[in-house]
Coordinates of C-alpha atoms in Angstrom, one line a residue:
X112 CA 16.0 -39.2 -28.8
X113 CA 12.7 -39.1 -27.3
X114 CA 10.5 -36.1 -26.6
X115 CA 8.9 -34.8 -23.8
X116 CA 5.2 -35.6 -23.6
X117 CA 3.2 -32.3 -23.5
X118 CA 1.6 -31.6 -20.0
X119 CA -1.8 -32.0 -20.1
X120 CA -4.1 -29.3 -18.3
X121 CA -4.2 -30.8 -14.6
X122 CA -0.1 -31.3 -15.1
X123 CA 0.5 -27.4 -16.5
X124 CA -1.8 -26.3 -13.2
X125 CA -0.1 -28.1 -10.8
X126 CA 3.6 -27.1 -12.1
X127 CA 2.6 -23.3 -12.2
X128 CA 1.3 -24.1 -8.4
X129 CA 4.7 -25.5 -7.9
X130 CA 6.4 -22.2 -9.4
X131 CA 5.0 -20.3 -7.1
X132 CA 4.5 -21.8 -4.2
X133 CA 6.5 -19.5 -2.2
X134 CA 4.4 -16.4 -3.0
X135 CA 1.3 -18.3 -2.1
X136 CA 1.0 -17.4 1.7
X137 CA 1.9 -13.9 0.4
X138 CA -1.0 -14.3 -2.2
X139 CA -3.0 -16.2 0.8
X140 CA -2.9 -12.3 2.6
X141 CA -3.7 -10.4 -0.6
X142 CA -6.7 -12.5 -0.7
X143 CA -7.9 -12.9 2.5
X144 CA -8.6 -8.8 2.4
X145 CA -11.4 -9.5 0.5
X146 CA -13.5 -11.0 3.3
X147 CA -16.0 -9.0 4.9
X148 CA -15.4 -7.2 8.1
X149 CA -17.6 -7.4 11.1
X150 CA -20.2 -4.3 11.2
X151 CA -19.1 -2.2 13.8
X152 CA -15.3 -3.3 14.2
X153 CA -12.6 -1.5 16.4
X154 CA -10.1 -1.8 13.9
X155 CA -8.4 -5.0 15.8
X156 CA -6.6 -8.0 14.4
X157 CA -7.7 -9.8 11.4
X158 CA -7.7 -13.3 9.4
X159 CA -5.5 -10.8 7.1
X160 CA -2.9 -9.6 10.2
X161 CA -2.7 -14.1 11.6
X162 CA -1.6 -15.2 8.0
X163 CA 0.7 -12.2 7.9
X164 CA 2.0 -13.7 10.8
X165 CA 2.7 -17.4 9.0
X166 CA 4.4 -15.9 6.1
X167 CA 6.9 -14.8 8.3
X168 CA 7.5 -18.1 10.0
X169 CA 7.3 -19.7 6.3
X170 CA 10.2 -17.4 5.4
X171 CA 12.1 -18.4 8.5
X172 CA 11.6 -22.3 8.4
X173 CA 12.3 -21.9 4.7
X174 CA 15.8 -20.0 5.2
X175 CA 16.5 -22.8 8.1
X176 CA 16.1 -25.2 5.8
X177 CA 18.2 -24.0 2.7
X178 CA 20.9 -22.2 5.1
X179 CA 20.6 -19.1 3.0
X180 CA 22.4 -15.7 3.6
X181 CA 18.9 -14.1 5.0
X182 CA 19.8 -10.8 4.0
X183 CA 22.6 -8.3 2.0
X184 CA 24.2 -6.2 4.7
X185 CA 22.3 -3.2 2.5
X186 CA 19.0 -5.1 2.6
X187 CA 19.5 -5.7 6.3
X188 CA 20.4 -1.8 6.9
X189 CA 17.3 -0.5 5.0
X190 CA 14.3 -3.0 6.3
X191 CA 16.2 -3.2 9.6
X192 CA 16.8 0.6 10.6
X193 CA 12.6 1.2 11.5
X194 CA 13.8 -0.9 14.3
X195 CA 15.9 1.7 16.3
X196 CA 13.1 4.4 16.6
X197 CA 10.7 1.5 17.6
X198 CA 12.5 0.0 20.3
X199 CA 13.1 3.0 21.7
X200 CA 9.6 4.7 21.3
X201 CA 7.9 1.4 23.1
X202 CA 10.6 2.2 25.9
X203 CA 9.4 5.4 26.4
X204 CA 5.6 4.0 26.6
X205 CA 3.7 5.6 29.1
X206 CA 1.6 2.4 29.5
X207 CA 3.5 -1.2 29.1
X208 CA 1.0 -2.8 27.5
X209 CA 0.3 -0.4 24.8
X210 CA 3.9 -0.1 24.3
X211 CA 4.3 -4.0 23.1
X212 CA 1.3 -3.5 21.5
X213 CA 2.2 -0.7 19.1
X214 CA 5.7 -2.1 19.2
X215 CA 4.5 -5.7 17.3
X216 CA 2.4 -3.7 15.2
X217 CA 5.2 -1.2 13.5
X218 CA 7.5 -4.1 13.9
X219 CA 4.6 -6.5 11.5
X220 CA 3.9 -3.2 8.9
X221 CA 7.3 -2.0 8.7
X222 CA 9.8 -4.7 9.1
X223 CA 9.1 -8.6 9.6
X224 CA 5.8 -9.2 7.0
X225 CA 8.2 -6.5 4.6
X226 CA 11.3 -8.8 5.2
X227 CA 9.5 -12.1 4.8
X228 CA 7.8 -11.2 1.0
X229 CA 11.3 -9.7 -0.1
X230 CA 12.9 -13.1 0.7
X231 CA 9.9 -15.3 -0.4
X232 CA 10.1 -13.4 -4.2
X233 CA 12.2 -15.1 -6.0
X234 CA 12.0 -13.4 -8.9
X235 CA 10.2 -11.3 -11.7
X236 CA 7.8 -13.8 -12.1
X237 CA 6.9 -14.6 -8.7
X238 CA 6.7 -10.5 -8.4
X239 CA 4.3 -9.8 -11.2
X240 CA 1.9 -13.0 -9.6
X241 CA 1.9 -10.3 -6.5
X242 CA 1.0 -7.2 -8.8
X243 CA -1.6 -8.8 -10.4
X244 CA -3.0 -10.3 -7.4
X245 CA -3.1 -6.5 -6.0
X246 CA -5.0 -6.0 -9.3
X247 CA -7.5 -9.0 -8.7
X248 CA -8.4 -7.8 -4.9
X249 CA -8.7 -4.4 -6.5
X250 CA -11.3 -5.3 -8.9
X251 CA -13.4 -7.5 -6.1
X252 CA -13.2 -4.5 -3.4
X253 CA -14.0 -2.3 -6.8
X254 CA -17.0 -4.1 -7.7
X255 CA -18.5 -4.4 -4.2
X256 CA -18.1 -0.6 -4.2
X257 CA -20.0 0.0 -7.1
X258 CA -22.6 -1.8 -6.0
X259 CA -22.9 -0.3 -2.8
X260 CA -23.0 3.1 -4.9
X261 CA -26.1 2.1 -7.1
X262 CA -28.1 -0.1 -4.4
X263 CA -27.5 3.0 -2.2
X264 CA -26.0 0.3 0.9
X265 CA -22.4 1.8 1.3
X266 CA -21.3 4.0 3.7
X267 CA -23.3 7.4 5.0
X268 CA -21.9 10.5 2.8
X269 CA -23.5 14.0 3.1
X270 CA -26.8 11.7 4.2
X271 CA -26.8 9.1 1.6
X272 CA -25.2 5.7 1.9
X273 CA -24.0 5.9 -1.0
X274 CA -20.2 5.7 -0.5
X275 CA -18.1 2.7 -1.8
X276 CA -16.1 1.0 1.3
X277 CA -16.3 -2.5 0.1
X278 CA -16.2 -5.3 2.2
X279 CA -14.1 -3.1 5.3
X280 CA -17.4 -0.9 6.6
X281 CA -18.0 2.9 7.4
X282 CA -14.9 2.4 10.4
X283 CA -12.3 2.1 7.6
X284 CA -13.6 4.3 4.7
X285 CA -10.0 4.1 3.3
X286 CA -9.9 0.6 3.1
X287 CA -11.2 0.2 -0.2
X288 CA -9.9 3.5 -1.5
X289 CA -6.6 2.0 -0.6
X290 CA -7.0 -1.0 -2.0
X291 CA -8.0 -0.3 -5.2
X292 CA -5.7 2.6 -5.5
X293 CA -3.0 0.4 -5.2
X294 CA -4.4 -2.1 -8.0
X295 CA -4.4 1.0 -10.1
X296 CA -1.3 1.5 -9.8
X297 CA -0.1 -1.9 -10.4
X298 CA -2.2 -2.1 -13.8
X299 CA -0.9 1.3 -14.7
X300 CA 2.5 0.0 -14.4
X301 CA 2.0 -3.5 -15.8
X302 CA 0.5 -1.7 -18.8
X303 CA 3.1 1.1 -19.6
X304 CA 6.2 -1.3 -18.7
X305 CA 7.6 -4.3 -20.6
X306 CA 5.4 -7.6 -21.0
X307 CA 3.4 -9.4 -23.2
X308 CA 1.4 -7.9 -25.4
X309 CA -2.1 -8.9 -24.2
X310 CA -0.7 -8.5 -20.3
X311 CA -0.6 -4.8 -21.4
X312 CA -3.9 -5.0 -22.9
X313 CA -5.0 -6.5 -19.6
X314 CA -3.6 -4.3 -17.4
X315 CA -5.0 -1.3 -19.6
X316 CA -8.7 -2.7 -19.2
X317 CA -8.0 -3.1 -15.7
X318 CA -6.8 0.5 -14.8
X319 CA -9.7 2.0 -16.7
X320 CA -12.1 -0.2 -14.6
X321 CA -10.5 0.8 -11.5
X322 CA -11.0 4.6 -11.8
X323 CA -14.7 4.2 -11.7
X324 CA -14.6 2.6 -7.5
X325 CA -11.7 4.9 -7.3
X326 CA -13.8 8.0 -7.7
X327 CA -16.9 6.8 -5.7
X328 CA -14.9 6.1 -2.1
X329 CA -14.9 9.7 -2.3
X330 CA -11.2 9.9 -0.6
X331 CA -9.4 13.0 -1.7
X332 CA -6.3 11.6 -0.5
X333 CA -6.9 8.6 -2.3
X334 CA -7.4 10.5 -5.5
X335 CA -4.4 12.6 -4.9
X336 CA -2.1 10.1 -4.1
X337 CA -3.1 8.2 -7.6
X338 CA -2.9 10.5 -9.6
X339 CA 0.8 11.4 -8.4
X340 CA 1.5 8.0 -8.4
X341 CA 0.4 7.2 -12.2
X342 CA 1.3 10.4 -13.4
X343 CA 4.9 9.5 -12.0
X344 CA 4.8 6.0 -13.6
X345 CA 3.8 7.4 -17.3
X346 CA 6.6 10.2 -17.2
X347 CA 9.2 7.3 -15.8
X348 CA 8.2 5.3 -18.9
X349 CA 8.4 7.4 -21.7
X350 CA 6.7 11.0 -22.6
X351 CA 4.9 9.6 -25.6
X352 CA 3.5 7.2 -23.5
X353 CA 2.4 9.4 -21.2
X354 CA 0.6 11.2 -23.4
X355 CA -1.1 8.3 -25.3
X356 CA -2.2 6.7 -21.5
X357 CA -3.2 9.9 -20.1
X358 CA -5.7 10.8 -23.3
X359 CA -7.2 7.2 -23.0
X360 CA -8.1 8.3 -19.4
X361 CA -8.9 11.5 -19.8
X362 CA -11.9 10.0 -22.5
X363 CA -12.7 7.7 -19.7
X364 CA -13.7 10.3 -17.5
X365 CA -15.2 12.2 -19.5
X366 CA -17.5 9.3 -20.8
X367 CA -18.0 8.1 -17.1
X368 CA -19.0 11.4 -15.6
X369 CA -20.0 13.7 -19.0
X370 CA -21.7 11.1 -20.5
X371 CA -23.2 8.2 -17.9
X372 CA -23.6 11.0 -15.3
X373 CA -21.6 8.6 -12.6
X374 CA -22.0 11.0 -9.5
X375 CA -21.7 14.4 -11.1
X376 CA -22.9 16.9 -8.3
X377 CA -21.4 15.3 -5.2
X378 CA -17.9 14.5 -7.5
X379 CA -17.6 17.8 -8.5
X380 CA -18.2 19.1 -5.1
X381 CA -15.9 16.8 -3.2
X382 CA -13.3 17.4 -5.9
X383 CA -13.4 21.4 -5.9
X384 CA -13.4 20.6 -2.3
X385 CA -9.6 19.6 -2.6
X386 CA -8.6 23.2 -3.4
X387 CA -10.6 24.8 -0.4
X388 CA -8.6 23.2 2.5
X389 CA -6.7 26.3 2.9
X390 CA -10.0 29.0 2.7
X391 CA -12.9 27.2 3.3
X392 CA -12.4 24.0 4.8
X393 CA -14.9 21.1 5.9
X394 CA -15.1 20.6 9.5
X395 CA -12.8 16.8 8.5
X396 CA -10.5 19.2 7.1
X397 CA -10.7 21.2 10.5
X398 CA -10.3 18.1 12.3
X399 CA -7.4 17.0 10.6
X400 CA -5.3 20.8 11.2
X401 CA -5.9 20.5 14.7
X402 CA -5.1 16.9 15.3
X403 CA -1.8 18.4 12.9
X404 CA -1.3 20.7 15.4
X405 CA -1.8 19.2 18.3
X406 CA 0.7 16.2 17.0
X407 CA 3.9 19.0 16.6
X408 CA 3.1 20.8 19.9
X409 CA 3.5 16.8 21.1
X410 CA 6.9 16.9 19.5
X411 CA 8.1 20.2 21.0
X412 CA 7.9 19.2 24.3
X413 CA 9.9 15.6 23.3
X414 CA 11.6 16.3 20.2
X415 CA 13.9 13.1 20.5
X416 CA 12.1 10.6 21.5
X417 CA 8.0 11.6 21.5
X418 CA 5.7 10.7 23.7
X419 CA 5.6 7.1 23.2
X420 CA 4.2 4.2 20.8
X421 CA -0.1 4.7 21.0
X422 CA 0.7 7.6 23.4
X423 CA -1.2 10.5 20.4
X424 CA -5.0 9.5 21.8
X425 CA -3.5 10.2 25.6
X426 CA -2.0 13.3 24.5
X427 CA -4.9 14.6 22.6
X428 CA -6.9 16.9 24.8
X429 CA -4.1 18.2 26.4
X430 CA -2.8 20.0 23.0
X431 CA -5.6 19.9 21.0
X432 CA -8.0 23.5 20.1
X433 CA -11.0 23.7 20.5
X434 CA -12.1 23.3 16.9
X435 CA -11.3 20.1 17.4
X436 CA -15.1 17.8 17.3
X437 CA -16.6 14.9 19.5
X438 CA -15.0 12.4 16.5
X439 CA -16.7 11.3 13.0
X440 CA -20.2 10.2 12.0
X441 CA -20.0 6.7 10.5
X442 CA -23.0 4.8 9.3
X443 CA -24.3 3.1 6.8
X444 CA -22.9 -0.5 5.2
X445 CA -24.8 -2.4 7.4
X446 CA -23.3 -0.6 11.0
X447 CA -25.5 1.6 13.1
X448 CA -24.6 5.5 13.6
X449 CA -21.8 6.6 15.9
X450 CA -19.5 8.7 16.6
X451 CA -15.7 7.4 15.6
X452 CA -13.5 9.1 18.1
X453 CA -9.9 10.5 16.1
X454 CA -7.5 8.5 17.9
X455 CA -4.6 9.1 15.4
X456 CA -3.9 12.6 13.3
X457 CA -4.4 10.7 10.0
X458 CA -0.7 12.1 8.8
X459 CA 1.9 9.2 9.1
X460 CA 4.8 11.4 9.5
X461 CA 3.1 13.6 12.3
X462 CA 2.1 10.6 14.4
X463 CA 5.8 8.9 14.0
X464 CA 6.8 12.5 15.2
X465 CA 4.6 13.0 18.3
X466 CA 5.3 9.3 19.1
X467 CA 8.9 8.5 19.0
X468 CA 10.2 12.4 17.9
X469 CA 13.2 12.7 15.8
X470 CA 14.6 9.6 16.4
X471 CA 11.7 7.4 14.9
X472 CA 11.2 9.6 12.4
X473 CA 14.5 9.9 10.7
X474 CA 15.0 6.2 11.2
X475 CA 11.7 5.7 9.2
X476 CA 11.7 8.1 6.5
X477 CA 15.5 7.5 6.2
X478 CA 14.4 3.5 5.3
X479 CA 11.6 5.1 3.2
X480 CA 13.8 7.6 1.6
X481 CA 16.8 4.8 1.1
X482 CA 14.0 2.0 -0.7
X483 CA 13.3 5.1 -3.0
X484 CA 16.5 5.9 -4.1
X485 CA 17.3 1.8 -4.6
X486 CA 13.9 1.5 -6.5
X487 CA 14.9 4.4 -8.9
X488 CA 18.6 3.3 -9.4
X489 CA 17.2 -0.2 -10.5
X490 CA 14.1 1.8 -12.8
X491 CA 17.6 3.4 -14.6
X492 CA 19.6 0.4 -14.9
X493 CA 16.4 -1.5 -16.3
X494 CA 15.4 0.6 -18.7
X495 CA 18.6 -0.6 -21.1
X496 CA 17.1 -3.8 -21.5
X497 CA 13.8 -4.8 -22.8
X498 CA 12.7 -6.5 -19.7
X499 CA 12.0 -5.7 -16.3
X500 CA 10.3 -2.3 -16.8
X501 CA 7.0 -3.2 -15.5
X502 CA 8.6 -4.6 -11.9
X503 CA 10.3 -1.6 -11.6
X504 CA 7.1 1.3 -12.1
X505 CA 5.0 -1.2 -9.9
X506 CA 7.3 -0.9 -7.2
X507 CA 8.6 2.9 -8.3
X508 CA 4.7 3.5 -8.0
X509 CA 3.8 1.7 -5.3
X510 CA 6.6 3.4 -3.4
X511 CA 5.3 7.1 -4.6
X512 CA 1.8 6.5 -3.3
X513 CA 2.4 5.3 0.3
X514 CA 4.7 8.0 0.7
X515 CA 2.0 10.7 -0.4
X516 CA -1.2 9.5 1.4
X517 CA 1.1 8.9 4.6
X518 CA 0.8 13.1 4.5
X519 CA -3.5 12.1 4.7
X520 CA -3.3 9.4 6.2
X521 CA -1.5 6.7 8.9
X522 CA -1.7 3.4 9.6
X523 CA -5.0 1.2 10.7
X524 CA -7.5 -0.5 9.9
X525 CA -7.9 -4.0 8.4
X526 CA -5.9 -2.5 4.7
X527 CA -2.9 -2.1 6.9
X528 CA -1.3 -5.2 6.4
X529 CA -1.2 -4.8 2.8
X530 CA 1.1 -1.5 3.3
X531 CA 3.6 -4.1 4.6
X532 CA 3.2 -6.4 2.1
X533 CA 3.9 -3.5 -0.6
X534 CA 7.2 -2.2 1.0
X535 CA 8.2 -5.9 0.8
X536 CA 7.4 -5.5 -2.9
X537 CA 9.2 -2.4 -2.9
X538 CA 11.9 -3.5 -1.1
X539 CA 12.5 -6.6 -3.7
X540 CA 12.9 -4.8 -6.3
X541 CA 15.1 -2.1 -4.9
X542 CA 17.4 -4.4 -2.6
X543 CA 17.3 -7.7 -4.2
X544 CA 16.5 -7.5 -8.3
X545 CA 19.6 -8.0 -10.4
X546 CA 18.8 -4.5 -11.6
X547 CA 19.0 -2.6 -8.4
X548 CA 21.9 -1.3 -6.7
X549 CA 23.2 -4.0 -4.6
X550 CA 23.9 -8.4 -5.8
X551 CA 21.5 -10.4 -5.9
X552 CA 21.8 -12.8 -2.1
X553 CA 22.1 -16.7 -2.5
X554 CA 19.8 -18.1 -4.9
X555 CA 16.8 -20.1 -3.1
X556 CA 17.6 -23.8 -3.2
X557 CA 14.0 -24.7 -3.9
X558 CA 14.6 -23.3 -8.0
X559 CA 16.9 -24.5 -9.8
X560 CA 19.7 -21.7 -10.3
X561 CA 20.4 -20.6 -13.7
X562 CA 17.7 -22.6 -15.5
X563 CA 16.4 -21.7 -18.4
X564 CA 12.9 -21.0 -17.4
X565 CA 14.5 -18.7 -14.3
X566 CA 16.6 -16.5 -17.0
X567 CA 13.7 -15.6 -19.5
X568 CA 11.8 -14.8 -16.0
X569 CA 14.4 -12.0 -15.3

């Protein structure tokens, strides 16, 4: 018998291209986050938010083409149940035009760019090539930061542009806190989960890295959220473990901030800052209550149905305090002062609640709430085999954090689209992976079912 040649270099690249070629527009989104945005921005469509767009219509031509089942009737239930509070939110639009557009923006974040990477993954493969590219865009957006922090060229904080935003500008300070958050979480569950042993090693270096960009976008929600997150991911994987990754981070900070000095004064303020909200808070905090309020006195007087898809900036004024300021100072990172007008009350559930009231809200937080449950189930079922484990704390994880900074923060800005292509993570794992609660749909045509390189994926 003969035997098969060895690929050379240029062959073993262009077969691993091959593999993954249906992640690749999914990869192509991920990536395209790292370009710089425009100084000055509104916040409106980007390159990001167009390919988003064409990996949707890859998933459709691709499930025309193989005549797959698109969905489970479970899969169909959870990613499709958004819809019903949508539709009838962008009904209810005071203005037409802002009703279609708000309606093909939740519809884009919640449901089609979601849909299209749960059916493009094709496995545990193709979903760890999606973790680790969250982990490379981290690292990019991470770096920039830094050096925006040392050169003094980031955004304006407490007079100093010194705050790390990245490539997205002073308009979208939680771009890059986002960002990199969620390549921390990744790495953290890359590292703690099942794998090879220098992927682990990898990932570890990686997660350490990260905390350093992490702490200088100065986001308290950010910081929050992660630490949830991770904390969540090291007690799903083991206690020991937990310990062990925990003291390895614990030294980090301390040799970051005790020992390099990395932003001492203005950390330590903006951290003791997180447990003053209630006694003493900062006129953002302030901000943020009122906008709070002014979001369930909204509700009250529509509690089914709210006032409407982008109807929160319309409603403002009329149910807003006093306290409430002009808008934001932004500045710095190569944009010009000015005041950034609080269109939205930066809590995700609140504006799904003044917008489109009980309906909306239960039919979002019930997909939320359902993706969780799945995501667990399969983190259960997993853990009896020696595989799988990292999948399930990047999406367990993944899941955690959106679902805590949506009680800081809501939707916008250029970062947006990558929520969606997280609950399509999320949504793989917990609807579609052999080790979640409902089978596996049609295998894709393109792979050949039940090789042997597919079953040591899985």
């Amino acid at each position: 018998m003969s035997q098969a040649l060895p690929l050379s270099p240029l062959g073993t690249l262009t077969s691993a291209l091959g593999r993954a070629l249906p992640v690749l527009p999914v990869v192509a989104v991920i990536a395209l986050l790292g370009l710089p945005v425009a100084p000055g921005g509104e916040g409106g469509a980007t390159v990001a938010d167009a390919v988003s767009g064409l990996v949707v219509l890859c998933c459709a031509v691709r499930l025309v083409r193989g005549r797959r089942r698109p969905l489970s009737r479970t899969a169909a239930l959870v990613i499709g149940l958004p819809v019903v509070g949508i539709a009838v939110a962008a009904a209810g639009a005071a203005n037409a035009g802002a009703g279609i557009t708000g309606l093909a923006r939740y519809l884009q974040i919640f449901v089609l760019v979601p849909a299209a990477v749960l059916l493009l993954v094709r496995d545990r493969r193709d979903f760890r090539v999606l973790a680790w590219s969250f982990v490379g865009l981290a690292l990019w957006q991470g770096a920039i930061g830094v050096h925006q922090y040392v050169t003094g060229t980031g955004a304006t904080y407490q007079g100093e542009d010194i705050r790390a935003v990245g490539t997205f500008g002073p308009t979208d300070i939680m771009g890059m806190a986002t960002v990199v958050a969620f390549g921390l979480v990744c790495a953290v569950g890359l590292a703690v989960g099942s794998g090879a042993a220098r992927q682990r090693t990898a990932a570890v270096v990686c997660s350490l890295v990260l905390l350093l960009p992490l702490a200088l976008s100065f986001s308290r929600g950010a910081w929050i959220a992660t630490a949830a997150a991770c904390g969540a991911q090291l007690v799903l994987a083991g206690l020991r473990r937990a310990v062990k990754v925990g003291a390895a981070v614990a030294a980090a900070v301390v040799i970051l901030v005790g020992g390099f000095g990395v932003g001492t004064a203005m950390l330590q303020e903006r951290i003791s800052s997180i447990t003053q909200v209630a006694d003493a808070p900062d006129q953002s905090v302030t901000d943020r209550y009122t906008m709070w309020a002014a979001a369930v006195d909204m509700w009250r007087e529509h509690p089914l149905t709210g006032v409407g898809l982008k109807g929160f900036p319309d409603h403002r004024d009329g149910h807003a305090s006093l306290a409430l300021s002009s808008g934001s100072d932004t500045g710095g990172a190569g944009a010009a002062f000015r005041k950034q007008p609080l269109l939205s009350p930066h809590n995700m559930y609140l504006l799904i609640l003044s917008e489109q009231g009980l309906i909306g809200l239960l039919a979002l937080a019930g997909s939320w709430l359902a993706l969780l449950v799945c995501a667990l189930r399969g983190l259960v079922r997993v853990r009896r085999t020696p595989s799988g484990a990292d999948c399930a704390l990047v999406a367990c994880g993944l899941l955690s954090w959106q679902l805590i900074d949506f009680m800081y923060a809501d939707i916008g800005g250029p970062s947006t689209v990558l929520t969606a292509v997280c609950f399509g993570l999320v949504g793989w794992w917990a609807l579609v992976d052999p080790a979640s609660s409902t089978p596996e749909p049609t295998p894709d045509p393109v792979a050949a079912p039940g090789s042997l390189e597919e079953a040591s994926a899985r």
